[in-house]
Tab-separated table of C-alpha atoms in Angstrom:
chain	number	residue	atom	x	y	z
A	1171	MET	CA	78.662	87.192	64.124
A	1172	ARG	CA	81.895	90.487	64.936
A	1173	THR	CA	79.926	92.776	67.174
A	1174	ILE	CA	81.342	96.238	69.089
A	1175	PHE	CA	78.894	95.326	72.617
A	1176	THR	CA	79.564	93.315	75.700
A	1177	ASP	CA	78.490	92.947	78.511
A	1178	ARG	CA	81.937	92.999	82.327
A	1179	ASP	CA	82.154	89.629	80.521
A	1180	GLY	CA	83.288	90.313	77.794
A	1181	LYS	CA	80.658	88.244	75.837
A	1182	PRO	CA	78.161	89.580	73.494
A	1183	ILE	CA	75.400	91.915	73.583
A	1184	TYR	CA	72.913	92.386	70.926
A	1185	VAL	CA	71.385	95.204	71.207
A	1186	LEU	CA	67.764	95.720	71.117
A	1187	GLY	CA	65.998	98.143	72.548
A	1188	LEU	CA	64.152	102.191	72.507
A	1189	GLN	CA	66.058	105.723	72.387
A	1190	ALA	CA	64.233	108.168	74.920
A	1191	HIS	CA	62.868	110.678	73.565
A	1192	ASN	CA	65.447	114.301	72.834
A	1193	SER	CA	65.094	116.165	76.141
A	1194	SER	CA	63.464	113.617	78.535
A	1195	ASN	CA	67.012	112.948	80.373
A	1196	GLY	CA	66.803	114.633	83.512
A	1197	CYS	CA	63.219	113.720	83.786
A	1198	TRP	CA	63.005	110.410	85.633
A	1199	GLU	CA	58.910	109.980	85.209
A	1200	MET	CA	59.959	109.898	81.441
A	1201	ILE	CA	63.556	107.985	81.973
A	1202	ASP	CA	60.277	105.413	83.903
A	1203	SER	CA	58.472	105.129	81.324
A	1204	ALA	CA	61.248	104.518	78.844
A	1205	ILE	CA	62.576	101.750	80.913
A	1206	ASP	CA	58.543	100.256	80.849
A	1207	ALA	CA	58.190	100.655	77.155
A	1208	VAL	CA	61.708	98.921	76.666
A	1209	LYS	CA	61.374	96.264	78.531
A	1210	GLN	CA	57.551	96.099	76.808
A	1211	TYR	CA	59.793	95.791	73.574
A	1212	HIS	CA	60.713	92.357	74.929
A	1213	GLY	CA	64.618	94.535	74.498
A	1214	ASN	CA	67.891	95.173	76.876
A	1215	THR	CA	69.244	98.571	76.283
A	1216	LEU	CA	67.812	102.018	76.153
A	1217	GLU	CA	69.406	104.822	74.702
A	1218	VAL	CA	69.136	108.717	76.929
A	1219	PRO	CA	70.267	111.718	75.781
A	1220	VAL	CA	73.303	113.561	77.680
A	1221	TYR	CA	73.131	116.861	77.096
A	1222	TRP	CA	76.585	119.636	77.083
A	1223	TYR	CA	74.215	122.170	78.421
A	1224	GLN	CA	73.649	120.804	81.386
A	1225	LEU	CA	77.269	118.804	81.589
A	1226	GLU	CA	78.526	122.728	81.791
A	1227	PRO	CA	76.447	125.450	82.319
A	1228	GLU	CA	79.757	128.140	82.698
A	1229	GLU	CA	82.361	126.801	81.161
A	1230	GLY	CA	84.907	124.989	82.566
A	1231	VAL	CA	82.093	124.058	85.364
A	1232	TYR	CA	81.058	120.548	85.282
A	1233	ASP	CA	77.496	118.975	86.994
A	1234	LEU	CA	78.170	114.706	86.673
A	1235	SER	CA	74.838	113.869	88.633
A	1236	GLN	CA	72.522	113.386	85.907
A	1237	VAL	CA	74.807	111.378	84.464
A	1238	GLU	CA	75.509	109.675	87.455
A	1239	GLU	CA	72.046	109.904	88.496
A	1240	LEU	CA	70.688	107.824	84.688
A	1241	ILE	CA	73.272	105.843	85.122
A	1242	LEU	CA	72.383	103.548	88.384
A	1243	ARG	CA	68.437	104.422	87.424
A	1244	VAL	CA	69.223	101.879	84.417
A	1245	ARG	CA	71.670	99.596	86.341
A	1246	ALA	CA	68.630	99.190	88.590
A	1247	SER	CA	65.583	98.206	86.219
A	1248	GLY	CA	67.980	95.308	85.136
A	1249	LEU	CA	69.001	96.936	81.319
A	1250	LYS	CA	71.777	98.452	79.451
A	1251	LEU	CA	72.755	101.573	78.508
A	1252	ILE	CA	73.877	103.865	75.580
A	1253	ILE	CA	74.354	107.491	75.551
A	1254	LEU	CA	73.690	109.610	73.597
A	1255	TRP	CA	76.533	113.153	73.376
A	1256	PHE	CA	73.914	115.648	72.153
A	1257	GLY	CA	77.236	118.619	72.072
A	1258	SER	CA	77.506	120.859	69.404
A	1259	SER	CA	75.749	118.782	66.539
A	1260	LYS	CA	72.127	117.920	67.460
A	1261	ASN	CA	70.748	117.011	64.233
A	1262	SER	CA	73.251	119.829	62.165
A	1263	ASP	CA	71.741	122.633	64.663
A	1264	MET	CA	73.434	124.103	68.001
A	1265	THR	CA	70.025	122.782	70.424
A	1266	TYR	CA	71.707	121.766	73.598
A	1267	VAL	CA	74.725	123.609	73.423
A	1268	PRO	CA	75.272	125.710	76.952
A	1269	GLU	CA	74.488	129.124	77.161
A	1270	TRP	CA	78.047	130.792	77.029
A	1271	VAL	CA	78.486	129.472	73.742
A	1272	LYS	CA	75.665	130.277	71.754
A	1273	ALA	CA	76.634	134.194	73.734
A	1274	ASP	CA	79.897	134.301	72.014
A	1275	PRO	CA	79.365	133.984	68.097
A	1276	ASP	CA	83.019	135.726	68.144
A	1277	ARG	CA	85.212	132.701	68.942
A	1278	PHE	CA	82.299	130.250	68.196
A	1279	TRP	CA	81.438	131.268	65.211
A	1280	MET	CA	79.249	129.625	62.356
A	1281	ALA	CA	78.954	128.121	58.674
A	1282	VAL	CA	79.306	130.393	56.284
A	1283	ALA	CA	76.665	130.240	53.561
A	1284	PRO	CA	77.921	130.532	49.830
A	1285	ASP	CA	76.050	133.656	49.822
A	1286	GLY	CA	77.914	135.215	52.687
A	1287	GLU	CA	75.225	134.795	54.826
A	1288	VAL	CA	75.895	132.981	58.752
A	1289	THR	CA	74.224	130.028	59.570
A	1290	PRO	CA	72.354	128.710	62.886
A	1291	GLN	CA	74.736	125.774	62.951
A	1292	ILE	CA	78.291	126.432	64.524
A	1293	SER	CA	80.639	125.554	61.352
A	1294	PRO	CA	83.188	122.520	61.634
A	1295	PHE	CA	86.342	124.423	60.828
A	1296	CYS	CA	86.037	126.406	64.412
A	1297	THR	CA	88.657	124.753	66.579
A	1298	ALA	CA	87.566	127.118	69.586
A	1299	CYS	CA	83.954	124.984	69.834
A	1300	TYR	CA	85.933	121.424	69.177
A	1301	GLU	CA	88.144	121.947	71.548
A	1302	ALA	CA	85.709	122.867	74.304
A	1303	ASP	CA	83.143	120.189	73.151
A	1304	LYS	CA	86.191	117.906	73.250
A	1305	ALA	CA	86.739	118.591	77.023
A	1306	ALA	CA	83.079	118.567	78.159
A	1307	PHE	CA	83.145	115.189	76.622
A	1308	VAL	CA	86.199	114.043	77.774
A	1309	GLU	CA	84.784	115.140	81.759
A	1310	MET	CA	81.743	112.974	81.284
A	1311	MET	CA	84.001	109.878	79.743
A	1312	LYS	CA	85.893	110.819	83.513
A	1313	ALA	CA	82.479	110.121	85.020
A	1314	ILE	CA	80.953	106.513	82.951
A	1315	ARG	CA	84.008	105.476	84.135
A	1316	ARG	CA	84.232	106.524	87.377
A	1317	ILE	CA	80.402	105.038	88.153
A	1318	ASP	CA	80.303	102.429	85.846
A	1319	GLU	CA	83.947	100.539	85.325
A	1320	GLN	CA	82.753	97.873	87.296
A	1321	GLU	CA	79.155	96.965	86.387
A	1322	ARG	CA	79.361	98.018	82.723
A	1323	THR	CA	75.894	99.268	82.612
A	1324	VAL	CA	76.927	101.762	79.846
A	1325	ILE	CA	77.944	99.894	76.633
A	1326	ALA	CA	78.405	103.210	73.991
A	1327	VAL	CA	78.366	106.378	73.783
A	1328	GLN	CA	77.273	107.590	70.797
A	1329	VAL	CA	79.481	110.569	69.804
A	1330	GLU	CA	77.243	113.755	68.388
A	1331	ASN	CA	74.027	113.659	67.044
A	1332	GLU	CA	73.136	113.324	63.244
A	1333	ILE	CA	75.896	115.787	63.001
A	1334	GLY	CA	76.993	117.669	59.389
A	1335	LEU	CA	75.393	120.938	57.482
A	1336	TYR	CA	71.908	121.146	55.889
A	1337	PRO	CA	71.493	123.154	53.615
A	1338	LEU	CA	74.931	123.650	52.684
A	1339	ASP	CA	77.370	121.572	51.096
A	1340	ARG	CA	79.768	123.022	52.865
A	1341	CYS	CA	80.782	125.748	55.259
A	1342	TYR	CA	82.448	128.901	53.091
A	1343	SER	CA	83.867	130.413	55.372
A	1344	GLU	CA	87.241	131.995	54.870
A	1345	THR	CA	88.549	129.756	57.397
A	1346	ALA	CA	86.814	127.019	55.088
A	1347	ASN	CA	87.714	128.087	51.757
A	1348	ARG	CA	92.124	128.271	52.331
A	1349	VAL	CA	91.703	124.469	53.747
A	1350	PHE	CA	88.771	123.709	50.626
A	1351	ALA	CA	91.901	125.489	47.835
A	1352	ASP	CA	94.566	123.257	49.719
A	1353	GLY	CA	93.483	120.525	47.956
A	1354	VAL	CA	92.415	116.911	49.362
A	1355	PRO	CA	95.151	115.303	52.040
A	1356	ASP	CA	97.072	112.848	51.428
A	1357	ALA	CA	95.183	110.212	53.252
A	1358	LEU	CA	92.677	111.057	51.324
A	1359	MET	CA	94.262	110.547	47.539
A	1360	ASN	CA	93.642	106.969	47.547
A	1361	LEU	CA	89.209	106.660	48.369
A	1362	VAL	CA	86.927	106.819	45.561
A	1363	ILE	CA	83.070	107.381	46.183
A	1364	PRO	CA	81.411	105.597	44.008
A	1365	ASP	CA	78.989	107.349	41.512
A	1366	SER	CA	80.304	110.662	43.174
A	1367	GLY	CA	81.318	112.728	39.621
A	1368	ALA	CA	84.430	112.877	39.743
A	1369	LYS	CA	86.287	114.105	37.042
A	1370	ASP	CA	89.816	112.634	37.834
A	1371	ALA	CA	92.688	112.152	40.747
A	1372	GLY	CA	93.274	115.249	41.632
A	1373	ARG	CA	93.088	117.512	44.513
A	1374	ASP	CA	90.926	119.544	43.842
A	1375	TRP	CA	87.854	118.258	45.594
A	1376	TYR	CA	85.165	118.397	43.661
A	1377	ASP	CA	87.608	116.619	40.603
A	1378	HIS	CA	88.247	113.488	43.201
A	1379	PHE	CA	85.194	113.545	44.934
A	1380	GLY	CA	82.915	114.829	42.781
A	1381	ARG	CA	79.557	117.664	44.962
A	1382	HIS	CA	79.145	115.536	47.632
A	1383	ALA	CA	92.774	110.263	72.984
A	1384	GLN	CA	91.896	107.941	75.390
A	1385	ILE	CA	89.696	108.550	78.440
A	1386	TYR	CA	87.672	105.167	78.818
A	1387	ASP	CA	87.567	102.141	76.149
A	1388	LEU	CA	83.888	101.907	75.611
A	1389	PRO	CA	83.068	101.539	71.615
A	1390	MET	CA	82.560	104.313	69.784
A	1391	TYR	CA	80.019	104.982	67.004
A	1392	MET	CA	78.271	108.116	65.452
A	1393	ASN	CA	74.679	107.733	63.836
A	1394	ALA	CA	73.841	109.815	60.544
A	1395	VAL	CA	70.760	110.692	58.917
A	1396	VAL	CA	70.215	108.329	55.648
A	1397	GLY	CA	72.355	109.382	52.094
A	1398	GLU	CA	70.146	107.468	50.359
A	1399	LEU	CA	67.580	109.718	49.429
A	1400	ARG	CA	66.164	111.062	46.169
A	1401	GLN	CA	68.728	112.888	44.385
A	1402	GLU	CA	71.653	112.026	47.064
A	1403	LEU	CA	73.238	115.485	47.132
A	1404	ALA	CA	74.883	116.357	50.114
A	1405	GLY	CA	73.136	119.852	51.297
A	1406	GLN	CA	70.045	118.460	49.456
A	1407	SER	CA	69.376	114.842	50.682
A	1408	TYR	CA	71.312	114.725	53.659
A	1409	SER	CA	73.532	116.719	55.301
A	1410	SER	CA	77.279	118.136	54.003
A	1411	GLY	CA	79.977	115.993	56.329
A	1412	SER	CA	77.727	113.154	57.885
A	1413	PRO	CA	78.812	109.804	57.919
A	1414	VAL	CA	76.409	108.763	55.072
A	1415	GLY	CA	77.211	104.992	53.626
A	1416	ARG	CA	78.866	106.435	50.118
A	1417	VAL	CA	81.777	108.080	52.913
A	1418	ILE	CA	82.166	105.581	55.142
A	1419	ASP	CA	85.258	105.023	53.901
A	1420	VAL	CA	86.142	108.805	54.166
A	1421	TYR	CA	85.797	108.249	58.069
A	1422	LYS	CA	87.005	105.205	58.223
A	1423	ILE	CA	90.557	106.869	57.372
A	1424	GLY	CA	90.218	110.317	59.612
A	1425	ALA	CA	88.148	109.372	62.582
A	1426	PRO	CA	89.520	105.751	63.329
A	1427	SER	CA	88.710	105.576	67.084
A	1428	ILE	CA	84.588	105.878	65.853
A	1429	SER	CA	83.822	102.066	65.351
A	1430	ILE	CA	80.600	102.086	63.620
A	1431	CYS	CA	78.369	104.923	61.063
A	1432	ALA	CA	75.212	104.064	62.352
A	1433	PRO	CA	72.126	104.856	59.670
A	1434	ASP	CA	69.182	106.234	61.415
A	1435	ILE	CA	66.458	104.648	59.128
A	1436	TYR	CA	62.608	106.209	59.480
A	1437	ILE	CA	62.010	104.392	55.692
A	1438	PRO	CA	58.783	102.726	55.976
A	1439	ASN	CA	59.242	100.683	52.461
A	1440	LYS	CA	61.247	97.652	52.751
A	1441	ALA	CA	63.776	98.142	49.419
A	1442	GLY	CA	64.386	101.679	50.589
A	1443	TYR	CA	64.847	100.366	54.467
A	1444	LEU	CA	66.879	97.291	52.279
A	1445	ARG	CA	69.060	99.772	50.394
A	1446	VAL	CA	70.032	101.679	53.139
A	1447	CYS	CA	71.057	98.362	55.254
A	1448	ALA	CA	73.239	97.042	52.329
A	1449	SER	CA	75.474	100.200	52.566
A	1450	HIS	CA	76.054	100.309	55.773
A	1451	THR	CA	77.116	96.081	56.356
A	1452	ARG	CA	80.290	95.691	56.117
A	1453	ALA	CA	83.260	93.597	57.538
A	1454	ASP	CA	85.580	96.863	59.228
A	1455	ASN	CA	81.226	98.178	59.796
A	1456	PRO	CA	78.494	95.847	60.755
A	1457	LEU	CA	75.696	97.492	61.441
A	1458	PHE	CA	73.697	99.041	63.737
A	1459	ILE	CA	70.367	101.144	63.763
A	1460	PRO	CA	70.216	102.784	66.745
A	1461	GLU	CA	67.377	104.685	65.560
A	1462	THR	CA	63.793	103.306	63.449
A	1463	GLY	CA	60.378	102.880	63.452
A	1464	THR	CA	58.644	102.067	66.793
A	1465	ALA	CA	55.015	101.528	65.131
A	1466	ASP	CA	53.290	99.653	62.588
A	1467	ASP	CA	53.800	97.156	59.892
A	1468	SER	CA	56.446	97.890	57.608
A	1469	PHE	CA	58.964	98.526	60.621
A	1470	ALA	CA	57.993	95.352	62.102
A	1471	VAL	CA	59.055	93.363	58.656
A	1472	ASN	CA	61.846	96.100	58.420
A	1473	ILE	CA	64.081	95.281	61.577
A	1474	LEU	CA	63.089	91.473	61.179
A	1475	HIS	CA	65.225	91.561	57.573
A	1476	ALA	CA	67.763	93.917	59.035
A	1477	ALA	CA	68.711	91.234	61.963
A	1478	GLY	CA	68.164	88.501	59.435
A	1479	ASP	CA	69.095	89.011	55.672
A	1480	PHE	CA	72.375	91.997	56.880
A	1481	GLY	CA	73.372	90.252	59.925
A	1482	ALA	CA	72.150	93.786	62.492
A	1483	ILE	CA	74.193	93.794	65.458
A	1484	GLY	CA	71.577	95.870	67.559
A	1485	ILE	CA	68.491	97.680	66.157
A	1486	CYS	CA	66.926	100.549	68.441
A	1487	GLY	CA	63.419	102.673	67.922
A	1488	PHE	CA	62.713	106.283	68.310
A	1489	GLY	CA	60.363	107.278	71.223
A	1490	ALA	CA	59.731	104.980	74.329
A	1491	GLU	CA	57.724	107.072	75.568
A	1492	HIS	CA	55.245	107.768	72.678
A	1493	THR	CA	54.652	103.824	72.304
A	1494	LEU	CA	52.337	103.723	75.530
A	1495	LYS	CA	49.056	104.731	75.851
A	1496	THR	CA	48.064	107.067	79.391
A	1497	ASP	CA	47.443	103.886	81.767
A	1498	GLY	CA	51.281	102.061	80.119
A	1499	THR	CA	50.194	99.558	77.675
A	1500	LEU	CA	51.629	99.565	74.576
A	1501	THR	CA	49.704	101.338	71.552
A	1502	ASP	CA	47.715	99.440	69.358
A	1503	ALA	CA	50.120	100.918	66.722
A	1504	SER	CA	53.152	99.949	68.771
A	1505	GLN	CA	52.192	96.168	69.125
A	1506	PRO	CA	53.648	94.708	65.635
A	1507	VAL	CA	57.520	95.461	65.791
A	1508	ALA	CA	57.251	94.513	69.318
A	1509	ASP	CA	56.055	91.544	68.385
A	1510	SER	CA	58.781	91.410	66.307
A	1511	MET	CA	61.559	92.240	68.795
A	1512	GLN	CA	59.716	89.591	70.490
A	1513	ILE	CA	61.131	87.116	67.704
A	1514	LEU	CA	64.109	89.035	67.620
A	1515	SER	CA	64.805	88.301	71.303
A	1516	LEU	CA	64.019	84.507	71.089
A	1517	MET	CA	66.926	84.097	68.443
A	1518	THR	CA	69.598	86.634	70.552
A	1519	PRO	CA	71.628	82.738	70.769
A	1520	ALA	CA	70.717	81.560	67.434
A	1521	LEU	CA	71.933	85.397	65.836
A	1522	LEU	CA	75.246	85.984	68.302
A	1523	ARG	CA	75.811	82.814	66.774
A	1524	TYR	CA	75.032	82.996	62.542
A	1525	GLY	CA	74.378	86.812	62.678
A	1526	GLY	CA	76.252	87.739	58.794
A	1527	THR	CA	75.855	83.836	57.319
A	1528	GLU	CA	73.469	82.515	55.552
A	1529	LYS	CA	72.434	79.801	58.225
A	1530	ILE	CA	69.928	82.593	59.424
A	1531	PHE	CA	67.572	84.710	57.097
A	1532	ALA	CA	64.220	86.380	57.274
A	1533	VAL	CA	60.882	86.232	54.800
A	1534	SER	CA	58.003	88.352	54.997
A	1535	GLN	CA	55.123	88.150	52.721
A	1536	GLU	CA	54.451	90.454	49.659
A	1537	GLU	CA	51.403	91.409	47.167
A	1538	TYR	CA	49.800	89.105	46.685
A	1539	GLN	CA	51.634	86.048	47.083
A	1540	ASP	CA	50.978	83.080	49.808
A	1541	LEU	CA	53.782	81.044	49.303
A	1542	THR	CA	57.913	82.141	50.119
A	1543	HIS	CA	60.335	79.161	48.801
A	1544	VAL	CA	64.087	79.413	49.604
A	1545	LEU	CA	66.624	77.750	48.401
A	1546	ARG	CA	69.523	76.645	50.664
A	1547	LYS	CA	72.991	74.957	50.152
A	1548	ASN	CA	71.342	71.139	50.929
A	1549	TRP	CA	67.284	72.208	52.186
A	1550	HIS	CA	64.349	73.267	50.404
A	1551	ILE	CA	62.433	75.874	52.848
A	1552	THR	CA	58.467	76.580	51.843
A	1553	PHE	CA	56.167	78.961	53.823
A	1554	TYR	CA	52.955	78.892	53.610
A	1555	TYR	CA	51.253	82.447	54.292
A	1556	THR	CA	47.912	82.275	56.294
A	1557	SER	CA	45.528	85.272	53.043
A	1558	ARG	CA	46.815	86.865	50.298
A	1559	GLY	CA	46.101	89.980	48.961
A	1560	LYS	CA	43.771	90.530	46.564
A	1561	LYS	CA	43.272	92.615	43.816
A	1562	GLY	CA	41.679	95.366	44.853
A	1563	SER	CA	43.206	95.416	48.500
A	1564	PRO	CA	44.130	98.214	49.916
A	1565	LEU	CA	48.370	98.247	49.255
A	1566	GLY	CA	50.230	96.469	52.725
A	1567	ARG	CA	47.285	94.782	54.208
A	1568	ASN	CA	47.110	91.585	54.654
A	1569	MET	CA	50.460	90.935	52.918
A	1570	ARG	CA	52.877	92.432	54.634
A	1571	VAL	CA	52.473	91.058	58.767
A	1572	ALA	CA	53.494	87.288	58.158
A	1573	ARG	CA	56.879	87.318	58.771
A	1574	ARG	CA	59.429	84.575	60.400
A	1575	LEU	CA	63.642	84.611	61.773
A	1576	SER	CA	64.303	81.150	59.909
A	1577	SER	CA	67.911	79.538	61.667
A	1578	GLN	CA	69.811	76.414	60.897
A	1579	ALA	CA	70.879	75.200	63.999
A	1580	SER	CA	72.298	72.174	62.879
A	1581	ALA	CA	72.825	69.448	60.072
A	1582	SER	CA	69.644	68.524	60.243
A	1583	ARG	CA	67.491	70.455	62.984
A	1584	HIS	CA	65.918	74.019	61.677
A	1585	ALA	CA	64.631	76.999	64.747
A	1586	PHE	CA	62.142	79.636	63.186
A	1587	SER	CA	60.138	82.011	65.482
A	1588	GLY	CA	57.512	84.092	64.250
A	1589	GLY	CA	53.619	84.581	62.961
A	1590	ARG	CA	51.118	84.083	60.731
A	1591	ILE	CA	52.348	81.445	59.375
A	1592	PRO	CA	50.777	78.147	59.993
A	1593	MET	CA	52.825	75.594	58.335
A	1594	ILE	CA	56.631	75.665	56.305
A	1595	ARG	CA	57.847	72.248	54.554
A	1596	ILE	CA	61.250	71.105	54.699
A	1597	ARG	CA	62.858	69.070	52.789
A	1598	THR	CA	66.559	67.541	51.698
A	1599	ARG	CA	67.667	69.720	47.922
A	1600	PRO	CA	69.199	66.142	45.380
A	1601	THR	CA	73.016	65.819	45.285
A	1602	SER	CA	71.470	64.755	41.338
A	1603	ALA	CA	72.241	67.435	38.499
A	1604	GLY	CA	68.761	69.118	37.486
A	1605	LEU	CA	66.656	71.865	38.676
A	1606	PRO	CA	65.291	71.991	41.550
A	1607	ARG	CA	61.732	71.253	42.729
A	1608	ASN	CA	59.458	73.605	44.587
């Protein structure tokens, strides 16, 4: 497995964990609750946002005490930390920008809609905001290096959060229109986006693409709302400009310092979930899921397939605090995903060694299914389930909770981890010609 996540000794880490709620940082009781939830999910990593408005309450005046307290608190817990930079864009909004930015709309100007109306999101063409955001980000990175370079509690940083414009396909300000009229830059001329509706390879943006400085050496990634929704139109199905699966190549060219474009997947149905996994799994973009569901059988099944079939290098669920009851134990709805996290935790050595190869895979029960047969290069493997969905049963009941992760540990040895599959039959595959028998 090729991963971007390593410890202070350079050894790979398989990231399993949860993300704290958007506004939890600074409320240390909530952070402690999130830490406890990660441990009950058998995880090793907590994701926590850092807010621009708190880090730079006055322009040029930086308060890094919260960053330091966060790192030290997570380090003391024994977990790893991924810091999420909530700067000028949080889900396309300016929720976490400082008040001095919001109070100066002439300098920090908003994106403009086609009808000329100003929208409540900073334009990506506002260089003043870009420079101010960058300056604050640099100060945060300096602080992380000063506090944590030796211990390496912080293993990665997320740059912004689900960036883009919504519900706009682009900014229509005078500045944006001038840049748009200049056409596609040379760096993107050879790039083709599948199913974009492009007419030719000219410099016109619509014709070409259709309508759709190092401070501290830490891996950086960007997360995105998924683009594989509805009609898949930028500004309607997802935020325009967001690093969705179909435009990863644009980010690889335009933002080479970003290691991964990572999807936040909240699609419960398996086909939809795994389609997003497929679009974000590439040789130059290993699958990392920084946000996903933390409850119910659907996500319990889906994250196993993400790890076993798509070589995911890490998976974190969103909303650590709400996975716990008032007595500090996991909610009933959270238990299935926590169980799957435990399966992944137990299989971490195999995932790190064989992830992304055919030596590791996941199986899960479908509707009306009493067994699954898997054909490998040298083996027939049959998984038998404890129950089978009956006609008239509610869809998803007693069918998809059976799940297992399988790894071929050696030429003659297999390892399995999972639940509700009481019997597994393994036999060698015949070498003679003919159809394989179940």
